[in-house]
């Protein structure tokens, strides 16, 4: 498994924590920046990471800004991306099981580090259930193709 990770300045500290958490598990991480708390614009990071995940360069992506909202809005503009903004463990595994989400968005100003790690774990360990859920995400893909 290869994970792309990116943040803006407001998500930088949590990105570093989650990156370390993943690397300690032996997961390969590709860091799309940012690399400090100097102010930057979240769409620059969301779009470059989302394009890479959509191309299949990485298995999944993780995007962190202050709330996770801007990252999720921007990433979801990229064709083939299903970015999920998650703040709890139930939504984390449901995003993979029901929505086959390929990007996890979190808020660095919203979540504590330990909860963010639990969310990341739940998200990565869950599997897409297919069936009726596949029919539903196919409807989104059909709309994208119009
Ligand atoms: C940056 O101040 C903040 O607006 C950004 O990190 C994010 O929360 C946007 O959705």
Short mmCIF file of C-alpha atoms and ligand atoms in Angstrom, two decimals:
data_model
loop_
_atom_site.label_atom_id
_atom_site.label_comp_id
_atom_site.label_asym_id
_atom_site.label_seq_id
_atom_site.Cartn_x
_atom_site.Cartn_y
_atom_site.Cartn_z
CA UNK A 1 0.00 0.00 0.00
CA UNK A 2 1.23 3.46 -0.93
CA UNK A 3 -0.36 6.54 0.65
CA UNK A 4 -0.19 10.12 -0.64
CA UNK A 5 -0.37 12.72 2.12
CA UNK A 6 -0.75 16.48 1.88
CA UNK A 7 -1.79 19.48 3.91
CA UNK A 8 -1.87 23.24 4.05
CA UNK A 9 -0.28 25.25 6.88
CA UNK A 10 -3.25 24.57 9.20
CA UNK A 11 -2.89 20.82 8.69
CA UNK A 12 0.89 20.67 8.66
CA UNK A 13 1.45 19.52 12.25
CA UNK A 14 -1.18 16.77 12.03
CA UNK A 15 0.17 15.71 8.62
CA UNK A 16 3.60 15.18 10.15
CA UNK A 17 2.07 13.07 12.96
CA UNK A 18 0.02 10.93 10.57
CA UNK A 19 2.96 10.53 8.21
CA UNK A 20 5.11 9.23 11.08
CA UNK A 21 2.25 6.98 12.25
CA UNK A 22 1.97 5.40 8.78
CA UNK A 23 5.72 5.02 8.29
CA UNK A 24 6.00 3.28 11.68
CA UNK A 25 3.50 0.73 10.35
CA UNK A 26 5.77 0.12 7.36
CA UNK A 27 3.45 1.90 4.91
CA UNK A 28 5.09 3.79 2.05
CA UNK A 29 4.14 7.48 2.19
CA UNK A 30 4.50 10.06 -0.58
CA UNK A 31 4.48 13.58 0.90
CA UNK A 32 2.92 16.28 -1.31
CA UNK A 33 3.71 19.05 1.20
CA UNK A 34 3.32 21.63 2.57
CA UNK A 35 6.50 21.54 4.59
CA UNK A 36 5.98 24.26 7.20
CA UNK A 37 3.35 26.39 8.91
CA UNK A 38 3.90 29.22 6.44
CA UNK A 39 0.53 30.20 4.92
CA UNK A 40 -0.33 28.46 1.64
CA UNK A 41 -3.47 27.75 -0.42
CA UNK A 42 -5.10 24.36 0.16
CA UNK A 43 -6.37 23.83 -3.45
CA UNK A 44 -2.76 23.67 -4.70
CA UNK A 45 -2.11 20.64 -2.51
CA UNK A 46 -5.56 19.03 -2.84
CA UNK A 47 -5.56 19.07 -6.63
CA UNK A 48 -2.02 17.81 -7.20
CA UNK A 49 -2.48 14.96 -4.71
CA UNK A 50 -5.95 14.07 -6.01
CA UNK A 51 -4.71 13.96 -9.62
CA UNK A 52 -1.94 11.59 -8.59
CA UNK A 53 -4.35 9.27 -6.72
CA UNK A 54 -6.83 9.39 -9.63
CA UNK A 55 -4.00 8.28 -11.96
CA UNK A 56 -3.32 5.32 -9.67
CA UNK A 57 0.11 6.48 -8.54
CA UNK A 58 -0.87 5.86 -4.90
CA UNK A 59 -3.46 3.51 -3.36
CA UNK A 60 -5.14 6.25 -1.29
CA UNK A 61 -4.66 9.87 -0.27
CA UNK A 62 -4.90 11.77 3.00
CA UNK A 63 -5.48 15.55 2.95
CA UNK A 64 -5.47 17.78 6.01
CA UNK A 65 -6.34 21.48 6.29
CA UNK A 66 -7.82 23.46 9.19
CA UNK A 67 -11.28 21.90 8.94
CA UNK A 68 -10.75 19.38 6.13
CA UNK A 69 -13.57 21.12 4.26
CA UNK A 70 -11.53 23.05 1.70
CA UNK A 71 -9.42 19.98 0.93
CA UNK A 72 -12.50 17.82 0.41
CA UNK A 73 -14.24 20.38 -1.83
CA UNK A 74 -11.13 20.78 -4.00
CA UNK A 75 -10.20 17.08 -4.18
CA UNK A 76 -13.74 16.11 -5.18
CA UNK A 77 -13.42 18.27 -8.32
CA UNK A 78 -10.90 15.76 -9.71
CA UNK A 79 -12.52 13.04 -11.82
CA UNK A 80 -12.53 9.66 -10.12
CA UNK A 81 -11.93 11.06 -6.66
CA UNK A 82 -14.26 10.28 -3.78
CA UNK A 83 -12.85 12.38 -0.94
CA UNK A 84 -14.43 11.87 2.47
CA UNK A 85 -14.28 14.43 5.26
CA UNK A 86 -14.18 12.41 8.45
CA UNK A 87 -14.21 13.35 12.15
CA UNK A 88 -15.25 10.07 13.79
CA UNK A 89 -14.34 6.39 13.62
CA UNK A 90 -17.77 5.17 12.39
CA UNK A 91 -17.68 7.51 9.38
CA UNK A 92 -14.06 6.51 8.77
CA UNK A 93 -14.79 2.84 8.09
CA UNK A 94 -18.14 3.62 6.44
CA UNK A 95 -16.40 5.91 3.95
CA UNK A 96 -14.40 2.93 2.69
CA UNK A 97 -17.14 0.30 3.09
CA UNK A 98 -20.03 2.22 1.53
CA UNK A 99 -18.45 4.97 -0.56
CA UNK A 100 -15.20 3.36 -1.68
CA UNK A 101 -13.62 6.67 -0.73
CA UNK A 102 -10.10 7.04 -2.09
CA UNK A 103 -9.14 10.17 -0.15
CA UNK A 104 -9.48 10.78 3.60
CA UNK A 105 -9.78 14.43 4.62
CA UNK A 106 -9.35 15.57 8.21
CA UNK A 107 -9.28 18.88 10.07
CA UNK A 108 -6.04 19.70 11.83
CA UNK A 109 -7.85 22.37 13.89
CA UNK A 110 -10.71 19.97 14.67
CA UNK A 111 -9.15 16.66 15.67
CA UNK A 112 -6.70 15.64 18.34
CA UNK A 113 -3.75 13.57 17.17
CA UNK A 114 -4.90 10.32 18.80
CA UNK A 115 -8.40 10.50 17.30
CA UNK A 116 -6.90 11.30 13.89
CA UNK A 117 -4.71 8.20 14.18
CA UNK A 118 -7.73 6.03 15.10
CA UNK A 119 -9.66 7.47 12.16
CA UNK A 120 -6.73 6.77 9.82
CA UNK A 121 -6.49 3.18 11.09
CA UNK A 122 -10.22 2.53 10.74
CA UNK A 123 -10.23 4.04 7.25
CA UNK A 124 -7.24 2.03 6.03
CA UNK A 125 -8.37 -1.28 7.55
CA UNK A 126 -11.90 -1.16 6.09
CA UNK A 127 -12.80 -2.63 2.71
CA UNK A 128 -15.37 -1.60 0.13
CA UNK A 129 -18.47 -3.80 0.42
CA UNK A 130 -19.57 -3.49 -3.23
CA UNK A 131 -23.10 -4.67 -4.12
CA UNK A 132 -25.73 -1.94 -3.68
CA UNK A 133 -22.96 0.49 -2.72
CA UNK A 134 -21.25 -0.10 -6.05
CA UNK A 135 -24.47 0.73 -7.91
CA UNK A 136 -24.62 4.03 -6.06
CA UNK A 137 -21.05 5.11 -6.67
CA UNK A 138 -21.43 4.08 -10.32
CA UNK A 139 -24.23 6.66 -10.58
CA UNK A 140 -21.76 9.32 -9.45
CA UNK A 141 -19.22 8.14 -12.03
CA UNK A 142 -21.89 8.23 -14.77
CA UNK A 143 -22.65 11.84 -13.86
CA UNK A 144 -18.93 12.65 -14.00
CA UNK A 145 -18.78 11.21 -17.54
CA UNK A 146 -21.64 13.38 -18.85
C1 LIG B 1 -6.79 28.17 6.51
O1 LIG B 1 -6.90 29.26 7.36
C2 LIG B 1 -8.13 27.41 6.44
O2 LIG B 1 -9.08 28.18 5.81
C3 LIG B 1 -7.95 26.10 5.71
O3 LIG B 1 -6.97 25.35 6.35
C4 LIG B 1 -9.15 25.20 5.66
O4 LIG B 1 -9.71 25.02 6.92
C5 LIG B 1 -10.13 25.48 4.62
O5 LIG B 1 -11.13 24.77 4.44
#
